[in-house]
PDB file of C-alpha atoms in Angstrom:
ATOM      1  CA  MET A 127       6.726  15.257 -13.402  1.00 49.00           C
ATOM      2  CA  GLY A 128       7.071  13.005  -9.769  1.00 52.00           C
ATOM      3  CA  ALA A 129      10.198  11.077  -8.632  1.00 53.00           C
ATOM      4  CA  ALA A 130       8.822   7.286  -9.310  1.00 52.00           C
ATOM      5  CA  ASP A 131       7.664   9.169 -13.554  1.00 50.00           C
ATOM      6  CA  ARG A 132      10.766  10.325 -14.018  1.00 46.00           C
ATOM      7  CA  LYS A 133      12.795   6.923 -12.932  1.00 47.00           C
ATOM      8  CA  ARG A 134      10.353   5.008 -15.741  1.00 48.00           C
ATOM      9  CA  GLU A 135      11.019   7.885 -18.411  1.00 49.00           C
ATOM     10  CA  ILE A 136      15.011   7.116 -17.240  1.00 44.00           C
ATOM     11  CA  GLU A 137      14.107   3.586 -17.673  1.00 50.00           C
ATOM     12  CA  ARG A 138      12.854   4.177 -21.159  1.00 51.00           C
ATOM     13  CA  TYR A 139      15.402   6.538 -22.374  1.00 49.00           C
ATOM     14  CA  SER A 140      18.236   4.102 -21.123  1.00 50.00           C
ATOM     15  CA  ASN A 141      15.853   0.541 -22.881  1.00 53.00           C
ATOM     16  CA  ALA A 142      15.863   3.183 -26.211  1.00 56.00           C
ATOM     17  CA  HIS A 143      20.024   3.525 -26.088  1.00 65.00           C
ATOM     18  CA  GLN A 144      20.687   0.137 -25.464  1.00 84.00           C
ATOM     19  CA  THR A 145      23.593  -0.912 -28.066  1.00 90.00           C
ATOM     20  CA  VAL A 146      23.076  -3.614 -30.622  1.00 94.00           C
ATOM     21  CA  VAL A 147      26.854  -5.211 -31.127  1.00 94.00           C
ATOM     22  CA  LYS A 148      27.036  -8.276 -33.809  1.00 94.00           C
ATOM     23  CA  SER A 149      29.866  -9.255 -35.609  1.00 93.00           C
ATOM     24  CA  ASN A 150      30.478  -8.148 -39.387  1.00 92.00           C
ATOM     25  CA  GLU A 151      30.464 -11.830 -40.266  1.00 90.00           C
ATOM     26  CA  ILE A 152      26.809 -12.064 -39.175  1.00 90.00           C
ATOM     27  CA  VAL A 153      25.927  -8.755 -40.405  1.00 93.00           C
ATOM     28  CA  MET A 154      27.080  -9.986 -44.012  1.00 90.00           C
ATOM     29  CA  LYS A 155      26.909 -13.498 -44.408  1.00 86.00           C
ATOM     30  CA  ALA A 156      23.678 -14.402 -42.600  1.00 86.00           C
ATOM     31  CA  THR A 157      20.519 -14.543 -44.954  1.00 85.00           C
ATOM     32  CA  TYR A 158      16.822 -14.113 -42.972  1.00 84.00           C
ATOM     33  CA  ASN A 159      13.658 -13.493 -44.235  1.00 85.00           C
ATOM     34  CA  LEU A 160      12.098 -11.784 -40.830  1.00 89.00           C
ATOM     35  CA  THR A 161       9.574  -9.132 -40.552  1.00 91.00           C
ATOM     36  CA  ALA A 162      10.572  -5.742 -39.323  1.00 92.00           C
ATOM     37  CA  GLU A 163       8.978  -5.875 -35.917  1.00 90.00           C
ATOM     38  CA  GLU A 164      10.846  -9.631 -35.728  1.00 90.00           C
ATOM     39  CA  GLN A 165      14.127  -8.016 -36.336  1.00 93.00           C
ATOM     40  CA  LYS A 166      13.454  -5.393 -33.735  1.00 92.00           C
ATOM     41  CA  LEU A 167      12.542  -8.008 -31.169  1.00 91.00           C
ATOM     42  CA  LEU A 168      15.708  -9.729 -32.151  1.00 92.00           C
ATOM     43  CA  CYS A 169      18.001  -6.266 -31.651  1.00 94.00           C
ATOM     44  CA  PHE A 170      15.835  -6.119 -28.452  1.00 92.00           C
ATOM     45  CA  VAL A 171      17.375  -9.338 -27.005  1.00 93.00           C
ATOM     46  CA  ILE A 172      20.698  -8.887 -28.479  1.00 94.00           C
ATOM     47  CA  SER A 173      20.823  -5.295 -26.348  1.00 93.00           C
ATOM     48  CA  LYS A 174      20.666  -7.425 -23.294  1.00 92.00           C
ATOM     49  CA  ILE A 175      23.986  -8.538 -23.565  1.00 92.00           C
ATOM     50  CA  LYS A 176      26.881  -7.386 -21.209  1.00 88.00           C
ATOM     51  CA  PRO A 177      29.673  -6.689 -22.959  1.00 85.00           C
ATOM     52  CA  THR A 178      31.525  -8.762 -20.320  1.00 86.00           C
ATOM     53  CA  ASP A 179      29.171 -11.541 -20.864  1.00 89.00           C
ATOM     54  CA  LYS A 180      31.539 -14.660 -21.575  1.00 90.00           C
ATOM     55  CA  GLU A 181      28.315 -17.433 -22.405  1.00 93.00           C
ATOM     56  CA  PHE A 182      24.713 -16.430 -22.913  1.00 94.00           C
ATOM     57  CA  GLU A 183      22.241 -15.730 -20.119  1.00 94.00           C
ATOM     58  CA  ARG A 184      18.574 -16.648 -19.750  1.00 94.00           C
ATOM     59  CA  TYR A 185      17.508 -12.957 -20.756  1.00 93.00           C
ATOM     60  CA  THR A 186      13.865 -12.197 -19.778  1.00 92.00           C
ATOM     61  CA  LEU A 187      11.683  -9.798 -22.146  1.00 88.00           C
ATOM     62  CA  SER A 188       8.507  -8.029 -21.253  1.00 86.00           C
ATOM     63  CA  ALA A 189       6.046  -7.657 -23.675  1.00 85.00           C
ATOM     64  CA  LYS A 190       5.566  -4.134 -22.157  1.00 82.00           C
ATOM     65  CA  ASP A 191       8.597  -2.661 -22.435  1.00 82.00           C
ATOM     66  CA  PHE A 192       8.833  -4.039 -26.120  1.00 83.00           C
ATOM     67  CA  GLY A 193       5.664  -2.446 -26.773  1.00 81.00           C
ATOM     68  CA  GLU A 194       6.596   0.495 -25.747  1.00 77.00           C
ATOM     69  CA  LEU A 195       9.532   1.189 -27.680  1.00 77.00           C
ATOM     70  CA  CYS A 196       7.885   0.101 -30.928  1.00 76.00           C
ATOM     71  CA  GLY A 197       4.737   1.325 -30.554  1.00 72.00           C
ATOM     72  CA  ILE A 198       2.726  -1.637 -31.063  1.00 73.00           C
ATOM     73  CA  ASP A 199      -0.950  -1.315 -29.758  1.00 70.00           C
ATOM     74  CA  ASP A 200      -1.586  -3.169 -26.593  1.00 69.00           C
ATOM     75  CA  LYS A 201      -4.910  -4.934 -27.642  1.00 72.00           C
ATOM     76  CA  HIS A 202      -3.186  -7.882 -28.503  1.00 74.00           C
ATOM     77  CA  ILE A 203       0.843  -7.287 -27.501  1.00 78.00           C
ATOM     78  CA  TYR A 204       0.859 -10.214 -25.318  1.00 79.00           C
ATOM     79  CA  ARG A 205      -0.713 -12.461 -28.103  1.00 79.00           C
ATOM     80  CA  ASP A 206       2.174 -11.069 -30.434  1.00 81.00           C
ATOM     81  CA  PHE A 207       4.681 -11.671 -28.677  1.00 80.00           C
ATOM     82  CA  LYS A 208       4.682 -14.979 -27.912  1.00 81.00           C
ATOM     83  CA  LYS A 209       3.599 -15.084 -31.581  1.00 84.00           C
ATOM     84  CA  MET A 210       7.134 -13.588 -32.907  1.00 84.00           C
ATOM     85  CA  ILE A 211       9.248 -15.591 -30.577  1.00 82.00           C
ATOM     86  CA  GLU A 212       7.284 -18.720 -32.110  1.00 83.00           C
ATOM     87  CA  SER A 213       8.143 -17.382 -35.775  1.00 86.00           C
ATOM     88  CA  PHE A 214      11.792 -17.621 -35.230  1.00 84.00           C
ATOM     89  CA  ASP A 215      11.705 -21.259 -35.045  1.00 78.00           C
ATOM     90  CA  ASN A 216      10.389 -21.303 -38.319  1.00 79.00           C
ATOM     91  CA  LYS A 217      13.247 -18.628 -39.568  1.00 80.00           C
ATOM     92  CA  ALA A 218      16.328 -20.236 -39.004  1.00 77.00           C
ATOM     93  CA  GLN A 219      19.359 -18.209 -40.412  1.00 78.00           C
ATOM     94  CA  TRP A 220      21.237 -19.307 -42.819  1.00 79.00           C
ATOM     95  CA  ILE A 221      25.343 -18.296 -41.798  1.00 77.00           C
ATOM     96  CA  GLU A 222      28.468 -19.239 -44.068  1.00 71.00           C
ATOM     97  CA  ILE A 223      31.442 -20.509 -42.586  1.00 64.00           C
ATOM     98  CA  GLY A 224      34.186 -20.929 -44.378  1.00 61.00           C
ATOM     99  CA  ASN A 225      33.199 -23.173 -47.741  1.00 69.00           C
ATOM    100  CA  ASN A 226      29.706 -24.650 -45.708  1.00 75.00           C
ATOM    101  CA  GLN A 227      26.664 -22.525 -45.068  1.00 81.00           C
ATOM    102  CA  ILE A 228      24.467 -23.732 -41.770  1.00 83.00           C
ATOM    103  CA  ARG A 229      21.044 -23.339 -40.773  1.00 84.00           C
ATOM    104  CA  MET A 230      20.443 -23.039 -37.415  1.00 85.00           C
ATOM    105  CA  ARG A 231      17.711 -21.047 -34.979  1.00 87.00           C
ATOM    106  CA  VAL A 232      18.127 -18.164 -33.559  1.00 90.00           C
ATOM    107  CA  PHE A 233      16.572 -19.047 -29.971  1.00 91.00           C
ATOM    108  CA  SER A 234      17.491 -23.022 -28.309  1.00 90.00           C
ATOM    109  CA  GLU A 235      14.726 -21.967 -25.583  1.00 89.00           C
ATOM    110  CA  ALA A 236      11.774 -19.798 -24.918  1.00 87.00           C
ATOM    111  CA  GLU A 237       9.540 -19.742 -21.715  1.00 87.00           C
ATOM    112  CA  TYR A 238       6.008 -17.777 -21.899  1.00 84.00           C
ATOM    113  CA  ASN A 239       5.215 -16.791 -18.376  1.00 86.00           C
ATOM    114  CA  SER A 240       1.637 -15.697 -19.181  1.00 82.00           C
ATOM    115  CA  LYS A 241       1.022 -13.694 -15.755  1.00 84.00           C
ATOM    116  CA  GLN A 242       4.201 -11.394 -15.721  1.00 85.00           C
ATOM    117  CA  GLY A 243       3.115 -10.856 -19.605  1.00 83.00           C
ATOM    118  CA  SER A 244       7.386 -12.084 -20.428  1.00 87.00           C
ATOM    119  CA  ILE A 245       9.182 -14.238 -22.129  1.00 88.00           C
ATOM    120  CA  THR A 246      12.718 -15.767 -20.946  1.00 92.00           C
ATOM    121  CA  VAL A 247      14.715 -16.563 -24.511  1.00 92.00           C
ATOM    122  CA  VAL A 248      17.703 -18.925 -24.484  1.00 93.00           C
ATOM    123  CA  ILE A 249      20.097 -17.714 -27.197  1.00 94.00           C
ATOM    124  CA  ASN A 250      21.579 -20.659 -29.649  1.00 93.00           C
ATOM    125  CA  SER A 251      25.243 -21.442 -28.199  1.00 92.00           C
ATOM    126  CA  ARG A 252      26.718 -22.005 -31.905  1.00 89.00           C
ATOM    127  CA  LEU A 253      25.803 -18.101 -31.715  1.00 91.00           C
ATOM    128  CA  LYS A 254      28.712 -17.063 -29.190  1.00 92.00           C
ATOM    129  CA  LYS A 255      31.383 -15.685 -31.565  1.00 90.00           C
ATOM    130  CA  TYR A 256      28.861 -13.496 -33.844  1.00 92.00           C
ATOM    131  CA  LEU A 257      27.594 -12.160 -30.345  1.00 94.00           C
ATOM    132  CA  LEU A 258      29.778 -12.022 -27.485  1.00 94.00           C
ATOM    133  CA  ASP A 259      33.012 -11.050 -26.486  1.00 89.00           C
ATOM    134  CA  LEU A 260      33.189  -9.373 -29.676  1.00 90.00           C
ATOM    135  CA  GLN A 261      37.297  -8.120 -29.847  1.00 86.00           C
ATOM    136  CA  GLY A 262      37.237  -6.367 -33.366  1.00 84.00           C
ATOM    137  CA  ASN A 263      35.586  -6.354 -36.851  1.00 89.00           C
ATOM    138  CA  TYR A 264      31.935  -5.618 -35.734  1.00 93.00           C
ATOM    139  CA  THR A 265      28.636  -3.655 -35.945  1.00 93.00           C
ATOM    140  CA  GLN A 266      27.636  -1.402 -33.120  1.00 93.00           C
ATOM    141  CA  TYR A 267      24.357   0.974 -33.079  1.00 93.00           C
ATOM    142  CA  GLU A 268      21.762   2.297 -30.457  1.00 91.00           C
ATOM    143  CA  LEU A 269      18.735   0.020 -30.710  1.00 91.00           C
ATOM    144  CA  TRP A 270      16.314   3.321 -30.949  1.00 89.00           C
ATOM    145  CA  ASN A 271      17.732   3.642 -34.810  1.00 93.00           C
ATOM    146  CA  ILE A 272      15.899   1.011 -35.938  1.00 94.00           C
ATOM    147  CA  LEU A 273      12.561   1.350 -33.802  1.00 90.00           C
ATOM    148  CA  SER A 274       9.978   3.522 -36.729  1.00 89.00           C
ATOM    149  CA  LEU A 275      12.255   1.613 -39.484  1.00 93.00           C
ATOM    150  CA  LYS A 276       8.754   0.230 -40.806  1.00 92.00           C
ATOM    151  CA  SER A 277      10.105  -2.092 -43.797  1.00 95.00           C
ATOM    152  CA  LYS A 278      12.183  -5.236 -43.314  1.00 95.00           C
ATOM    153  CA  TYR A 279      14.574  -4.120 -45.733  1.00 97.00           C
ATOM    154  CA  SER A 280      15.615  -0.682 -43.921  1.00 97.00           C
ATOM    155  CA  ILE A 281      16.585  -2.754 -40.674  1.00 97.00           C
ATOM    156  CA  ARG A 282      18.324  -4.822 -43.019  1.00 96.00           C
ATOM    157  CA  LEU A 283      20.092  -2.387 -45.444  1.00 98.00           C
ATOM    158  CA  TYR A 284      20.888  -0.176 -41.975  1.00 98.00           C
ATOM    159  CA  GLU A 285      23.022  -2.753 -40.404  1.00 97.00           C
ATOM    160  CA  ILE A 286      24.462  -3.471 -43.651  1.00 96.00           C
ATOM    161  CA  PHE A 287      25.764   0.106 -44.100  1.00 96.00           C
ATOM    162  CA  ARG A 288      26.647   0.690 -40.546  1.00 94.00           C
ATOM    163  CA  ALA A 289      29.257  -2.188 -40.571  1.00 93.00           C
ATOM    164  CA  HIS A 290      30.012  -0.235 -43.923  1.00 92.00           C
ATOM    165  CA  GLU A 291      30.363   3.107 -42.265  1.00 86.00           C
ATOM    166  CA  PHE A 292      34.090   3.821 -41.883  1.00 85.00           C
ATOM    167  CA  LYS A 293      34.521   3.297 -45.917  1.00 86.00           C
ATOM    168  CA  HIS A 294      31.867   5.276 -46.834  1.00 90.00           C
ATOM    169  CA  GLU A 295      30.899   3.377 -49.792  1.00 93.00           C
ATOM    170  CA  ILE A 296      29.561  -0.202 -50.857  1.00 95.00           C
ATOM    171  CA  GLN A 297      29.447  -1.895 -53.988  1.00 96.00           C
ATOM    172  CA  PHE A 298      27.510  -5.019 -54.463  1.00 96.00           C
ATOM    173  CA  LYS A 299      26.443  -6.889 -57.584  1.00 96.00           C
ATOM    174  CA  LEU A 300      22.813  -6.683 -57.918  1.00 97.00           C
ATOM    175  CA  ASP A 301      22.032 -10.165 -57.669  1.00 96.00           C
ATOM    176  CA  ASP A 302      24.470 -10.767 -54.277  1.00 95.00           C
ATOM    177  CA  PHE A 303      22.610  -7.401 -52.992  1.00 96.00           C
ATOM    178  CA  LYS A 304      18.939  -9.157 -53.691  1.00 96.00           C
ATOM    179  CA  LYS A 305      20.421 -12.635 -52.177  1.00 93.00           C
ATOM    180  CA  LEU A 306      22.013 -10.798 -49.002  1.00 93.00           C
ATOM    181  CA  ILE A 307      18.109  -8.961 -48.435  1.00 94.00           C
ATOM    182  CA  CYS A 308      15.861 -11.856 -49.109  1.00 93.00           C
ATOM    183  CA  ALA A 309      14.422  -9.515 -52.006  1.00 95.00           C
ATOM    184  CA  ASP A 310      14.795 -12.295 -54.953  1.00 93.00           C
ATOM    185  CA  ASN A 311      11.538 -12.087 -55.870  1.00 94.00           C
ATOM    186  CA  TYR A 312      11.927  -8.937 -57.193  1.00 95.00           C
ATOM    187  CA  ASP A 313      12.845  -9.910 -60.891  1.00 93.00           C
ATOM    188  CA  LEU A 314      12.312  -6.002 -62.062  1.00 94.00           C
ATOM    189  CA  PHE A 315      14.888  -3.983 -61.098  1.00 95.00           C
ATOM    190  CA  ALA A 316      12.129  -0.535 -61.565  1.00 95.00           C
ATOM    191  CA  ASN A 317      10.573  -2.809 -58.396  1.00 96.00           C
ATOM    192  CA  LEU A 318      13.079  -3.221 -56.882  1.00 97.00           C
ATOM    193  CA  LYS A 319      14.033   0.344 -57.014  1.00 97.00           C
ATOM    194  CA  VAL A 320      10.456   1.648 -55.913  1.00 96.00           C
ATOM    195  CA  ARG A 321       9.258  -0.807 -53.168  1.00 96.00           C
ATOM    196  CA  VAL A 322      12.770  -1.664 -51.705  1.00 97.00           C
ATOM    197  CA  ILE A 323      15.675   0.563 -52.162  1.00 98.00           C
ATOM    198  CA  ASN A 324      14.028   3.915 -51.874  1.00 98.00           C
ATOM    199  CA  ARG A 325      11.701   3.033 -49.608  1.00 97.00           C
ATOM    200  CA  ALA A 326      14.218   1.793 -47.652  1.00 98.00           C
ATOM    201  CA  ILE A 327      17.036   4.757 -48.154  1.00 98.00           C
ATOM    202  CA  LYS A 328      14.162   7.353 -47.013  1.00 97.00           C
ATOM    203  CA  GLU A 329      13.729   5.709 -43.895  1.00 96.00           C
ATOM    204  CA  ILE A 330      16.545   5.257 -43.077  1.00 97.00           C
ATOM    205  CA  ASN A 331      17.902   8.756 -43.656  1.00 96.00           C
ATOM    206  CA  ASP A 332      14.789  10.303 -41.852  1.00 94.00           C
ATOM    207  CA  TYR A 333      14.849   8.227 -38.660  1.00 94.00           C
ATOM    208  CA  THR A 334      18.488   6.952 -38.091  1.00 95.00           C
ATOM    209  CA  ASP A 335      21.821   8.111 -37.762  1.00 94.00           C
ATOM    210  CA  LEU A 336      23.009   7.330 -41.067  1.00 96.00           C
ATOM    211  CA  GLN A 337      22.773   9.596 -43.989  1.00 96.00           C
ATOM    212  CA  VAL A 338      22.815   7.221 -47.162  1.00 97.00           C
ATOM    213  CA  SER A 339      22.552   7.472 -51.037  1.00 97.00           C
ATOM    214  CA  TYR A 340      23.551   5.464 -54.365  1.00 98.00           C
ATOM    215  CA  ASP A 341      24.061   4.934 -57.691  1.00 97.00           C
ATOM    216  CA  THR A 342      23.586   2.091 -60.192  1.00 96.00           C
ATOM    217  CA  ILE A 343      26.315   0.164 -62.326  1.00 95.00           C
ATOM    218  CA  VAL A 344      24.850  -0.444 -65.592  1.00 93.00           C
ATOM    219  CA  GLU A 345      26.220  -2.796 -68.614  1.00 84.00           C
ATOM    220  CA  GLU A 346      27.725  -1.432 -71.130  1.00 80.00           C
ATOM    221  CA  SER A 347      25.228  -2.430 -73.777  1.00 77.00           C
ATOM    222  CA  ARG A 348      22.156  -0.957 -75.351  1.00 74.00           C
ATOM    223  CA  SER A 349      20.211  -2.142 -73.055  1.00 74.00           C
ATOM    224  CA  HIS A 350      21.780  -0.404 -70.378  1.00 81.00           C
ATOM    225  CA  LYS A 351      20.738  -2.968 -67.738  1.00 90.00           C
ATOM    226  CA  VAL A 352      21.860  -2.535 -64.313  1.00 95.00           C
ATOM    227  CA  LYS A 353      23.907  -4.977 -63.031  1.00 94.00           C
ATOM    228  CA  GLY A 354      25.342  -3.344 -59.937  1.00 97.00           C
ATOM    229  CA  LEU A 355      24.766  -0.901 -57.049  1.00 98.00           C
ATOM    230  CA  ILE A 356      26.803   1.586 -55.181  1.00 98.00           C
ATOM    231  CA  PHE A 357      25.982   3.262 -51.565  1.00 98.00           C
ATOM    232  CA  THR A 358      27.545   5.896 -50.191  1.00 97.00           C
ATOM    233  CA  ILE A 359      27.049   6.546 -46.098  1.00 96.00           C
ATOM    234  CA  THR A 360      28.167   8.896 -44.096  1.00 95.00           C
ATOM    235  CA  LYS A 361      27.269   9.304 -40.374  1.00 93.00           C
ATOM    236  CA  LYS A 362      24.927  12.467 -39.467  1.00 92.00           C
ATOM    237  CA  PRO A 363      26.705  15.074 -37.610  1.00 90.00           C
ATOM    238  CA  LYS A 364      25.766  14.730 -33.599  1.00 85.00           C
ATOM    239  CA  GLN A 365      23.429  17.896 -33.406  1.00 86.00           C
ATOM    240  CA  GLU A 366      21.357  16.145 -36.730  1.00 89.00           C
ATOM    241  CA  ALA A 367      21.773  12.877 -35.405  1.00 85.00           C
ATOM    242  CA  LEU A 368      20.290  14.124 -31.824  1.00 84.00           C
ATOM    243  CA  ALA A 369      17.543  15.431 -33.902  1.00 86.00           C
ATOM    244  CA  THR A 370      16.963  12.688 -35.739  1.00 87.00           C
ATOM    245  CA  TYR A 371      16.368  11.154 -32.237  1.00 84.00           C
ATOM    246  CA  TRP A 372      13.627  13.595 -31.479  1.00 83.00           C
ATOM    247  CA  LYS A 373      11.856  13.168 -35.083  1.00 83.00           C
ATOM    248  CA  THR A 374      12.008   8.911 -34.464  1.00 80.00           C
ATOM    249  CA  VAL A 375      10.372   9.607 -30.593  1.00 76.00           C
ATOM    250  CA  ASP A 376       8.181  11.778 -32.089  1.00 76.00           C
ATOM    251  CA  ARG A 377       6.910   9.447 -34.633  1.00 74.00           C
ATOM    252  CA  VAL A 378       6.176   6.568 -32.221  1.00 68.00           C
ATOM    253  CA  ASN A 379       4.351   8.688 -30.287  1.00 67.00           C
ATOM    254  CA  LYS A 380       1.989   9.759 -33.070  1.00 62.00           C
ATOM    255  CA  ARG A 381       1.219   6.144 -34.656  1.00 54.00           C
ATOM    256  CA  GLU A 382      -2.653   5.142 -34.434  1.00 39.00           C
ATOM    257  CA  ASN A 383      -3.265   2.872 -30.988  1.00 40.00           C
ATOM    258  CA  GLN A 384      -0.158   3.865 -29.499  1.00 42.00           C
ATOM    259  CA  TYR A 385       0.285   1.854 -26.195  1.00 40.00           C
ATOM    260  CA  PRO A 386      -0.432   4.531 -23.480  1.00 39.00           C
ATOM    261  CA  GLY A 387       2.936   5.726 -22.631  1.00 39.00           C
ATOM    262  CA  GLN A 388       4.723   4.182 -25.118  1.00 38.00           C
ATOM    263  CA  LEU A 389       8.309   5.923 -26.369  1.00 39.00           C
ATOM    264  CA  ASN A 390       6.390   9.292 -24.681  1.00 39.00           C
ATOM    265  CA  LEU A 391       9.678  10.291 -22.482  1.00 36.00           C
ATOM    266  CA  PHE A 392       8.720  13.785 -22.348  1.00 33.00           C
ATOM    267  CA  ALA A 393       6.085  15.595 -21.629  1.00 35.00           C
ATOM    268  CA  THR A 394       7.694  18.659 -21.727  1.00 39.00           C
ATOM    269  CA  ASN A 395      11.110  20.725 -22.543  1.00 42.00           C
ATOM    270  CA  GLU A 396      12.240  21.177 -18.731  1.00 45.00           C
ATOM    271  CA  ASP A 397      11.093  17.279 -18.196  1.00 44.00           C
ATOM    272  CA  MET A 398      13.342  16.412 -21.033  1.00 43.00           C
ATOM    273  CA  GLU A 399      15.936  18.319 -19.573  1.00 46.00           C
ATOM    274  CA  GLU A 400      15.869  17.002 -16.265  1.00 47.00           C
ATOM    275  CA  VAL A 401      15.565  13.356 -17.772  1.00 42.00           C
ATOM    276  CA  TYR A 402      18.708  14.189 -20.002  1.00 44.00           C
ATOM    277  CA  ASN A 403      20.686  15.462 -17.518  1.00 49.00           C
ATOM    278  CA  ALA A 404      20.079  12.436 -15.408  1.00 45.00           C
ATOM    279  CA  THR A 405      21.360   9.967 -18.095  1.00 41.00           C
ATOM    280  CA  GLN A 406      24.244  12.545 -18.694  1.00 43.00           C
ATOM    281  CA  ILE A 407      25.194  12.331 -15.313  1.00 39.00           C
ATOM    282  CA  ILE A 408      25.074   8.391 -15.880  1.00 36.00           C
ATOM    283  CA  VAL A 409      27.224   8.236 -19.011  1.00 35.00           C
ATOM    284  CA  ASP A 410      29.713  10.952 -16.880  1.00 38.00           C
ATOM    285  CA  ASN A 411      30.257   9.073 -13.804  1.00 38.00           C
ATOM    286  CA  GLY A 412      30.953   5.954 -16.604  1.00 36.00           C
ATOM    287  CA  GLN A 413      27.675   4.206 -15.373  1.00 38.00           C
ATOM    288  CA  GLN A 414      26.662   2.622 -18.159  1.00 36.00           C
ATOM    289  CA  PRO A 415      22.708   1.804 -18.196  1.00 34.00           C
ATOM    290  CA  GLU A 416      22.949  -2.129 -17.656  1.00 36.00           C
ATOM    291  CA  GLY A 417      23.457  -4.205 -20.666  1.00 35.00           C
ATOM    292  CA  ALA A 418      24.409  -1.265 -23.031  1.00 35.00           C
ATOM    293  CA  ALA A 419      27.737  -1.164 -24.323  1.00 36.00           C
ATOM    294  CA  GLU A 420      30.045   2.664 -25.567  1.00 36.00           C
ATOM    295  CA  ASN A 421      28.421   3.926 -28.131  1.00 36.00           C
ATOM    296  CA  ASP A 422      31.689   4.347 -30.446  1.00 38.00           C
ATOM    297  CA  LYS A 423      34.621   1.865 -29.749  1.00 36.00           C
TER     298      LYS A 423
END
């Protein structure tokens, strides 16, 4: 591995390990119906926010970088990248503030540069309290955890579980749960269980740093109708989480029509060790990649 290739691999590694930080208030009280790729794009933007930022900057995103991270086919990446940004205008978030619900768009401005294949976005200033200068009561995770999640519900639930991992358990009334993750269209619990809950939990257990299980709460009647859910959440031990990370890398690399070099971090074990050691030197010296925060505050 040459010096230029090694530098690029370290950059890719750093991108995957950038940190997403959101207030628990927005994690638990915002409702939005974004696709999996749109959620990844939003988290990619949020990962660019520095812990020291007092105001939102203009964040420039490369379609190439996003495609590499998410395993998106490069054939139409620039066109699709622009369309994803445009779709946010039609998918404003509802956020509960006190007794009021406020509907707001995530981005107040977006500028597309066709020559560079990049988009510069400005985050809505009303989201400052949920994303900037967070002193406590926030959810934090490394971006790689959501890169291999295909279901939009998997990403949404992963964030909800991360917000409650310290409790190790979270309980929902069934109707509240469906409303929170925008799954109101599932009238039959059997369909919700198979198409949403079981699929999401399998993806989370397979490709993130969490291990989740759940039980149902049923009515004390002959119908035994499901009225609620109890989720048990544990964080994987360090070695198991590391193994999950490599499993995620492998899955992204093997997707059909993969972007050339996408998240193809290490060609050999020797290269892997070389790049990993380089990133450890950065961390050991207290020099985190720009835009990242400490992993566990």
